[in-house]
Coordinates of C-alpha atoms and ligand atoms in Angstrom, one line a residue:
M1 CA -27.7 -21.6 24.2
G2 CA -31.3 -20.7 23.6
V3 CA -32.6 -18.6 20.7
G4 CA -33.8 -15.8 23.0
R5 CA -30.3 -15.7 24.5
R6 CA -28.7 -15.6 21.1
F7 CA -31.0 -12.8 19.9
A8 CA -30.2 -10.8 23.1
D9 CA -26.5 -11.3 22.4
L10 CA -26.9 -10.1 18.8
V11 CA -28.8 -7.0 19.9
A12 CA -26.2 -6.2 22.5
F13 CA -23.5 -6.9 19.9
I14 CA -24.9 -4.4 17.4
R15 CA -25.4 -1.8 20.2
Y16 CA -21.8 -2.0 21.4
Y17 CA -20.5 -2.1 17.9
A18 CA -22.3 1.1 17.0
K19 CA -21.2 2.7 20.2
A20 CA -17.6 1.9 19.6
K21 CA -17.9 3.2 16.0
R22 CA -19.0 6.6 17.2
G23 CA -16.5 6.5 20.1
G24 CA -15.1 9.9 19.2
R25 CA -18.4 11.7 19.6
F26 CA -17.2 14.0 22.4
R27 CA -16.7 17.5 21.2
T28 CA -14.4 18.6 23.9
R29 CA -12.0 17.0 26.4
A30 CA -14.1 18.5 29.3
A31 CA -17.3 16.9 28.0
L32 CA -15.4 13.5 27.8
E33 CA -14.1 13.9 31.4
E34 CA -17.4 14.9 32.8
W35 CA -19.0 11.8 31.2
Q36 CA -16.2 9.6 32.4
D37 CA -16.7 10.9 35.9
R38 CA -20.4 10.0 35.9
Q39 CA -19.6 6.5 34.5
V40 CA -17.0 5.8 37.1
R41 CA -19.3 6.9 40.0
T42 CA -22.2 4.7 38.9
F43 CA -19.7 1.9 38.4
L44 CA -18.2 2.4 41.9
A45 CA -21.6 2.3 43.6
F46 CA -22.1 -1.1 42.0
V47 CA -18.7 -2.4 42.8
R48 CA -18.8 -1.3 46.4
S49 CA -22.1 -3.1 46.9
R50 CA -20.7 -6.4 45.4
S51 CA -17.0 -6.6 46.1
P52 CA -16.0 -7.0 49.7
F53 CA -12.4 -6.1 48.9
Y54 CA -13.2 -2.7 47.3
R55 CA -15.8 -2.0 50.0
E56 CA -13.2 -2.3 52.6
Y57 CA -10.4 -0.7 50.6
Y58 CA -12.4 2.5 50.0
S59 CA -14.2 2.6 53.3
G60 CA -14.8 6.1 54.5
L61 CA -13.6 7.6 51.2
D62 CA -15.7 10.2 49.4
E63 CA -16.9 9.0 46.0
R64 CA -16.1 12.4 44.5
D65 CA -12.4 11.7 45.2
W66 CA -12.1 8.5 43.3
Q67 CA -9.3 9.9 41.2
R68 CA -7.1 9.8 44.3
Y69 CA -8.2 6.4 45.7
P70 CA -5.5 4.0 46.7
M71 CA -4.2 2.0 43.7
I72 CA -4.0 -1.7 43.0
D73 CA -1.7 -3.7 40.9
K74 CA -1.4 -7.3 39.7
T75 CA 0.0 -8.5 43.0
I76 CA -2.9 -7.0 45.0
M77 CA -5.4 -8.2 42.4
M78 CA -4.2 -11.8 42.6
A79 CA -3.8 -11.8 46.4
E80 CA -7.4 -10.4 46.9
F81 CA -8.9 -12.4 44.0
D82 CA -11.6 -14.1 45.9
R83 CA -12.9 -11.0 47.6
L84 CA -12.3 -8.6 44.7
N85 CA -14.5 -10.3 42.0
T86 CA -18.2 -9.7 42.2
V87 CA -19.3 -13.3 41.3
G88 CA -17.8 -15.2 44.2
I89 CA -15.3 -17.3 42.3
G90 CA -12.4 -18.6 44.3
R91 CA -8.8 -18.3 43.1
E92 CA -7.8 -21.9 43.7
E93 CA -10.7 -23.3 41.8
A94 CA -10.2 -20.9 38.9
L95 CA -6.5 -21.4 38.7
S96 CA -6.6 -25.2 38.7
L97 CA -9.3 -25.2 36.0
A98 CA -7.3 -22.7 33.9
L99 CA -4.1 -24.7 34.2
E100 CA -5.9 -27.9 33.3
A101 CA -7.4 -26.3 30.2
E102 CA -4.1 -25.0 29.1
E103 CA -2.5 -28.4 29.4
T104 CA -5.1 -30.1 27.2
R105 CA -5.9 -27.0 25.1
D106 CA -9.3 -28.6 24.2
F107 CA -11.7 -26.6 26.3
T108 CA -12.3 -23.1 27.6
P109 CA -12.7 -23.1 31.3
E110 CA -15.9 -21.7 32.7
I111 CA -17.3 -21.6 36.2
R112 CA -21.0 -20.8 36.4
G113 CA -20.9 -19.3 32.9
I114 CA -17.9 -17.1 33.6
T115 CA -14.9 -17.6 31.4
I116 CA -11.6 -18.0 33.2
G117 CA -8.5 -16.6 31.4
L118 CA -4.8 -16.9 32.3
S119 CA -2.5 -14.2 31.1
S120 CA 1.0 -15.1 29.9
G121 CA 3.9 -14.5 32.1
T122 CA 6.4 -16.3 34.3
S123 CA 4.8 -19.1 36.3
G124 CA 4.6 -17.3 39.6
N125 CA 3.4 -14.1 38.1
R126 CA 0.5 -15.0 35.9
G127 CA -2.8 -13.1 36.0
L128 CA -6.1 -14.8 36.4
F129 CA -9.0 -13.1 34.6
L130 CA -12.8 -13.5 34.7
V131 CA -15.1 -12.5 31.9
S132 CA -18.9 -12.8 31.9
P133 CA -20.8 -13.7 28.7
K134 CA -22.1 -10.1 28.4
E135 CA -18.6 -8.7 28.8
R136 CA -17.4 -11.1 26.1
V137 CA -20.0 -9.9 23.6
M138 CA -19.2 -6.3 24.5
W139 CA -15.4 -6.9 24.1
A140 CA -15.9 -8.5 20.7
A141 CA -18.3 -5.9 19.4
T142 CA -16.1 -3.0 20.7
M143 CA -13.0 -4.5 19.3
L144 CA -14.6 -4.9 15.8
G145 CA -16.3 -1.5 16.0
K146 CA -13.0 0.2 16.6
A147 CA -10.8 -1.9 14.3
L148 CA -12.9 -2.7 11.3
P149 CA -13.0 -0.4 8.4
G150 CA -16.4 0.3 7.0
S151 CA -19.7 -1.0 8.3
L152 CA -20.6 -4.1 10.2
F153 CA -22.4 -5.3 7.1
A154 CA -19.4 -5.2 4.9
E155 CA -17.9 -8.6 4.3
Q156 CA -14.6 -9.2 6.0
R157 CA -12.2 -12.1 6.0
I158 CA -10.1 -11.8 9.0
A159 CA -6.9 -13.7 9.6
F160 CA -6.2 -13.7 13.3
F161 CA -2.8 -14.9 14.6
L162 CA -2.7 -16.0 18.2
R163 CA -1.3 -18.5 20.5
A164 CA -4.3 -20.6 21.0
N165 CA -7.9 -20.4 20.0
S166 CA -9.9 -19.4 23.1
N167 CA -13.6 -18.8 23.8
L168 CA -13.0 -15.1 24.1
Y169 CA -12.0 -14.8 20.5
G170 CA -14.5 -17.5 19.4
S171 CA -17.4 -15.2 20.2
V172 CA -16.5 -13.0 17.2
Q173 CA -18.2 -15.2 14.7
K174 CA -20.7 -13.2 12.7
R175 CA -22.2 -14.1 9.3
R176 CA -20.5 -11.6 7.1
I177 CA -17.4 -11.5 9.1
Q178 CA -15.3 -14.6 8.6
F179 CA -12.6 -15.5 11.1
Q180 CA -9.7 -17.8 10.5
F181 CA -7.4 -18.5 13.4
F182 CA -3.7 -19.0 12.7
D183 CA -1.8 -20.7 15.5
L184 CA 1.4 -18.9 16.1
L185 CA 3.1 -22.1 16.9
D186 CA 2.6 -23.5 13.4
D187 CA 5.3 -23.1 10.8
V188 CA 5.3 -20.0 8.6
S189 CA 5.2 -22.0 5.4
V190 CA 1.9 -23.4 6.5
H191 CA 0.6 -19.9 7.1
I192 CA 1.7 -18.7 3.7
E193 CA -0.1 -21.4 1.9
H194 CA -3.2 -20.9 4.0
L195 CA -3.2 -17.1 3.5
N196 CA -2.8 -17.4 -0.2
R197 CA -5.9 -19.5 -0.4
Y198 CA -7.9 -17.5 2.2
Q199 CA -7.0 -14.0 0.9
P200 CA -7.8 -12.1 4.1
S201 CA -9.2 -8.6 4.0
I202 CA -7.7 -8.0 7.4
I203 CA -4.6 -9.5 9.1
V204 CA -4.3 -9.3 12.9
S205 CA -1.0 -10.5 14.2
P206 CA 2.0 -9.8 16.5
P207 CA 4.6 -7.8 14.5
S208 CA 7.2 -10.6 14.8
M209 CA 4.9 -12.8 12.6
L210 CA 4.0 -9.9 10.3
R211 CA 7.7 -9.5 9.7
L212 CA 8.0 -13.1 8.3
L213 CA 4.8 -12.5 6.2
G214 CA 6.2 -9.2 4.9
E215 CA 9.4 -10.9 3.9
A216 CA 7.5 -13.7 2.1
Q217 CA 5.4 -11.1 0.4
M218 CA 8.5 -9.3 -0.8
R219 CA 9.9 -12.6 -2.1
G220 CA 6.7 -13.2 -4.0
E221 CA 5.8 -16.4 -2.0
L222 CA 3.0 -14.7 -0.3
N223 CA 0.4 -12.8 -2.4
V224 CA -2.2 -11.1 -0.3
T225 CA -3.7 -7.6 -0.5
P226 CA -5.3 -7.0 2.9
A227 CA -7.2 -3.7 3.3
K228 CA -6.0 -3.4 6.9
I229 CA -3.1 -4.8 8.9
I230 CA -3.3 -4.6 12.7
S231 CA -0.4 -5.2 14.9
V232 CA -1.2 -6.7 18.4
A233 CA 0.4 -8.3 21.4
E234 CA 3.9 -7.1 21.0
V235 CA 5.5 -3.6 20.9
L236 CA 5.5 -2.4 17.3
D237 CA 9.1 -1.3 16.8
P238 CA 9.5 1.8 14.5
L239 CA 11.9 -0.4 12.4
D240 CA 9.2 -3.1 11.9
Q241 CA 6.5 -0.4 11.3
S242 CA 8.4 1.1 8.4
F243 CA 9.5 -2.2 7.0
L244 CA 5.9 -3.6 7.1
S245 CA 4.3 -0.5 5.6
T246 CA 6.8 -0.7 2.7
C247 CA 6.0 -4.5 2.2
F248 CA 2.2 -4.1 2.3
K249 CA 2.1 -0.5 1.0
Q250 CA -0.2 0.8 3.8
V251 CA -0.3 2.3 7.3
I252 CA 0.2 -0.4 9.9
H253 CA -2.5 -0.2 12.5
Q254 CA -2.3 -1.2 16.2
V255 CA -4.5 -2.5 18.9
Y256 CA -3.1 -2.3 22.4
Q257 CA -5.0 -4.6 24.5
C258 CA -4.0 -6.7 27.5
T259 CA -6.0 -8.9 29.8
E260 CA -6.5 -5.9 32.1
G261 CA -8.3 -3.9 29.4
F262 CA -8.6 -2.7 25.8
L263 CA -6.4 0.3 26.0
A264 CA -5.8 1.9 22.7
T265 CA -6.5 1.7 19.0
T266 CA -5.2 3.5 15.9
C267 CA -7.4 6.0 14.1
S268 CA -7.6 6.4 10.3
H269 CA -4.4 8.4 10.5
G270 CA -2.5 5.6 12.1
T271 CA -2.2 7.4 15.5
L272 CA -2.8 5.4 18.6
H273 CA -5.5 6.9 20.8
L274 CA -6.4 5.8 24.3
N275 CA -9.9 4.2 24.4
E276 CA -11.2 6.7 26.8
D277 CA -14.8 5.7 26.1
L278 CA -14.1 2.4 27.9
L279 CA -11.5 3.4 30.5
V280 CA -10.1 6.3 32.5
I281 CA -6.4 6.3 32.0
Q282 CA -4.5 8.4 34.6
K283 CA -0.8 9.1 34.1
E284 CA 2.0 8.5 36.5
Y285 CA 4.8 10.3 34.8
L286 CA 8.2 8.8 34.8
D287 CA 9.5 11.7 32.7
R288 CA 7.1 14.6 32.2
E289 CA 9.3 16.4 29.7
Q290 CA 9.6 13.4 27.5
G291 CA 5.9 12.6 28.1
K292 CA 6.6 9.1 29.4
F293 CA 4.2 7.6 31.8
V294 CA 2.8 4.5 33.4
P295 CA -1.0 4.2 32.9
I296 CA -3.3 3.8 35.9
I297 CA -6.5 2.3 34.5
T298 CA -10.1 2.3 35.6
D299 CA -12.3 0.2 33.4
F300 CA -15.8 1.2 34.0
T301 CA -17.3 -1.3 31.6
R302 CA -16.3 -4.5 33.3
T303 CA -18.0 -5.5 36.5
T304 CA -17.1 -9.2 37.0
Q305 CA -13.5 -8.5 38.0
P306 CA -13.5 -4.7 38.5
I307 CA -10.3 -2.9 37.6
I308 CA -10.0 0.4 39.4
R309 CA -6.9 2.5 39.7
Y310 CA -4.9 -0.4 38.5
R311 CA -1.2 0.4 37.8
L312 CA -0.1 -1.4 34.6
N313 CA 3.5 -2.5 34.1
D314 CA 3.8 -0.6 30.8
I315 CA 5.5 2.6 29.6
L316 CA 3.7 4.9 27.2
T317 CA 4.8 8.0 25.5
E318 CA 2.1 10.7 24.9
Q319 CA 1.9 12.8 21.8
T320 CA 1.9 16.5 22.5
V321 CA 0.4 17.7 19.2
P322 CA -3.3 16.8 18.6
C323 CA -4.1 14.3 15.9
P324 CA -5.6 15.6 12.7
C325 CA -8.5 13.2 13.0
G326 CA -9.9 15.5 15.7
S327 CA -10.5 12.9 18.3
V328 CA -10.4 14.2 21.9
F329 CA -9.0 10.8 23.0
T330 CA -5.3 11.1 24.1
P331 CA -2.9 10.4 21.3
I332 CA 0.0 8.2 22.0
V333 CA 3.3 8.3 20.1
A334 CA 4.3 4.8 21.2
I335 CA 3.9 2.0 23.6
E336 CA 7.4 1.5 24.7
G337 CA 7.2 -1.7 26.5
R338 CA 7.1 -3.0 30.0
C339 CA 8.6 -1.1 33.0
D340 CA 10.7 -4.3 33.5
D341 CA 12.5 -3.5 30.3
L342 CA 13.8 -0.1 31.4
F343 CA 17.6 -0.3 31.2
Y344 CA 19.8 0.8 34.2
F345 CA 23.3 2.0 34.0
P346 CA 25.6 3.4 36.7
S347 CA 25.9 7.2 36.8
V348 CA 29.4 8.6 36.1
K349 CA 29.0 10.9 39.0
N350 CA 28.1 8.6 41.9
G351 CA 27.6 5.1 40.5
E352 CA 23.9 5.1 41.3
L353 CA 21.8 3.3 38.7
V354 CA 20.0 5.6 36.3
P355 CA 17.0 4.4 34.2
V356 CA 17.2 4.6 30.4
F357 CA 14.0 4.3 28.4
P358 CA 13.7 1.4 25.9
D359 CA 12.9 4.1 23.3
F360 CA 16.4 5.6 23.6
I361 CA 18.0 2.2 23.1
R362 CA 15.8 1.6 20.0
R363 CA 16.7 5.0 18.5
A364 CA 20.4 4.5 19.1
V365 CA 20.3 1.2 17.2
I366 CA 18.1 2.4 14.3
A367 CA 19.9 5.6 13.9
A368 CA 23.3 3.9 13.8
T369 CA 23.1 2.5 10.3
P370 CA 20.4 1.8 7.7
D371 CA 21.9 -1.7 7.3
V372 CA 20.3 -3.1 10.4
R373 CA 17.2 -5.1 9.4
E374 CA 16.4 -6.6 12.8
Y375 CA 17.9 -6.3 16.2
R376 CA 17.6 -7.3 19.8
V377 CA 19.3 -5.6 22.7
I378 CA 19.5 -7.5 26.0
Q379 CA 20.8 -6.0 29.1
E380 CA 22.3 -8.7 31.3
G381 CA 23.7 -6.6 34.0
P382 CA 24.4 -2.9 34.8
Q383 CA 27.6 -3.1 32.7
H384 CA 26.7 -5.9 30.3
V385 CA 24.7 -5.7 27.1
Q386 CA 24.3 -8.3 24.4
I387 CA 23.3 -7.1 20.9
M388 CA 22.0 -9.3 18.1
L389 CA 22.0 -7.8 14.6
R390 CA 20.5 -8.9 11.4
G391 CA 21.8 -7.3 8.2
P392 CA 24.2 -7.9 5.3
E393 CA 26.8 -10.4 6.4
D394 CA 29.6 -8.7 4.5
K395 CA 29.0 -5.5 6.5
R396 CA 28.7 -7.2 9.9
Q397 CA 31.8 -5.5 11.4
E398 CA 30.8 -2.1 10.2
M399 CA 27.3 -2.6 11.5
E400 CA 28.5 -3.7 14.9
D401 CA 31.0 -0.8 15.2
A402 CA 28.3 1.7 14.2
V403 CA 25.7 0.4 16.7
A404 CA 28.3 0.2 19.6
A405 CA 29.4 3.8 18.9
S406 CA 25.8 5.1 18.6
L407 CA 24.8 3.4 21.9
C408 CA 27.8 4.6 23.8
H409 CA 27.3 8.2 22.5
I410 CA 23.7 8.3 23.7
L411 CA 24.6 6.8 27.1
E412 CA 27.6 9.2 27.6
G413 CA 25.3 12.1 26.8
M414 CA 23.1 10.9 29.6
G415 CA 25.9 10.9 32.1
V416 CA 26.1 7.1 32.6
R417 CA 28.9 4.7 32.1
P418 CA 28.6 2.7 28.8
P419 CA 28.6 -1.0 29.2
V420 CA 30.7 -3.8 27.8
I421 CA 28.9 -4.8 24.6
G422 CA 28.9 -8.3 23.2
F423 CA 27.6 -9.1 19.7
M424 CA 25.7 -12.2 18.6
P425 CA 24.1 -13.3 15.4
Y426 CA 20.4 -12.4 15.2
E427 CA 18.0 -15.1 16.5
F428 CA 14.3 -15.1 17.1
V429 CA 11.5 -17.5 16.2
P430 CA 8.0 -16.0 16.5
G431 CA 5.4 -18.1 18.2
A432 CA 6.1 -19.4 21.7
T433 CA 7.5 -16.2 23.2
K434 CA 6.7 -12.6 22.6
L435 CA 9.4 -10.6 20.8
R436 CA 11.0 -7.8 22.9
R437 CA 13.6 -6.0 20.9
V438 CA 14.7 -4.2 24.0
E439 CA 14.9 -6.5 27.0
R440 CA 16.3 -6.4 30.5
R441 CA 17.3 -9.7 32.0
F442 CA 18.5 -8.8 35.5
T443 CA 16.4 -7.7 38.4
L444 CA 17.1 -4.6 40.5
V445 CA 17.9 -5.2 44.1
Ligands
LIG1 ZN1 -6.3 10.3 15.3

């Protein structure tokens, strides 16, 4: 990489960083939406000129109506990959290169300077993502701008837990900001020793790993005093959130980002806000009263693989009261998880399957007894649920009875038939797979 190029990257980095820092500069919601509308229209003009797929998909549609354009999802995006991206990269070429890189883990695949990313998921259902060098700089700068406390020039030692070091993260290497990557597949004892030496000012990690670190901190094996802890990549369960804030004596922050976009960040108050300076997030309500919705995202900052009116497979719960921080960006109570983890039980009335939000299952377990330290609830069929509980062994029976009663009570109140519940000892090893405390394992027909 030439010096000129590096300088240009640095200038861009500082610009995006500063922009992300003042992200909340909109005085009113109306001002934000008007600005977003202009961003999207400019973006659409570019995309229509470069992407054969979108040109055809939106043919004859008025640009002022973009909020009602037909949607896309992962299936469409992958099926139309070649014609959708604006850099002429073919799916087969990108996929075989990405798989090869994953196998060897020793290079980051690139085609003509564009980084190829492969999202996690089941083998047939993995997403393929393209990121240009400019977008990579922007991503890193925006992420740091939104997540870092203080200024860019304050020194930071960041401990970043992830599955494998990739180029995408590697670009966040600035002089005053040190990055250490911790491979989630390594043993926790290795991490503890490493963290004690490194003394990070910021820890970024999935909550399942933070749990282990928090327990080590409580036992006195881990001795760190980070200024900020950011939970990523997995749903932050209210149980883990309160446990971790007790362990580390601070608010646990969150960054909600997936390969499709950088969706939300917590403010100084610990409230998650949608990153509406980067994306338009429309709501497809699943339950308006409860404020539960599926986000439909339009990312007007990424042009390599444009994401327009893309329906995510996640459930979010909006917060109805404004956040005291004063931001006009939509506050979110929680990211509930994936739509695939909605539970379904037969209705008492007619036997039809009724969806039950993961949040209700969570609350039923947490409210049952303060003895539950960790749990997993797995629905294996409309009438079969397995529950794993971790808590004091001498209270196991009481714990199981309380959780079963609480769950049945909530379900009966919803007019559905409670399932047969089986109990198992708690089991989960962070690293290879993402922790889902509420998980559905059967598919709907
Ligand atoms: Zn806020």
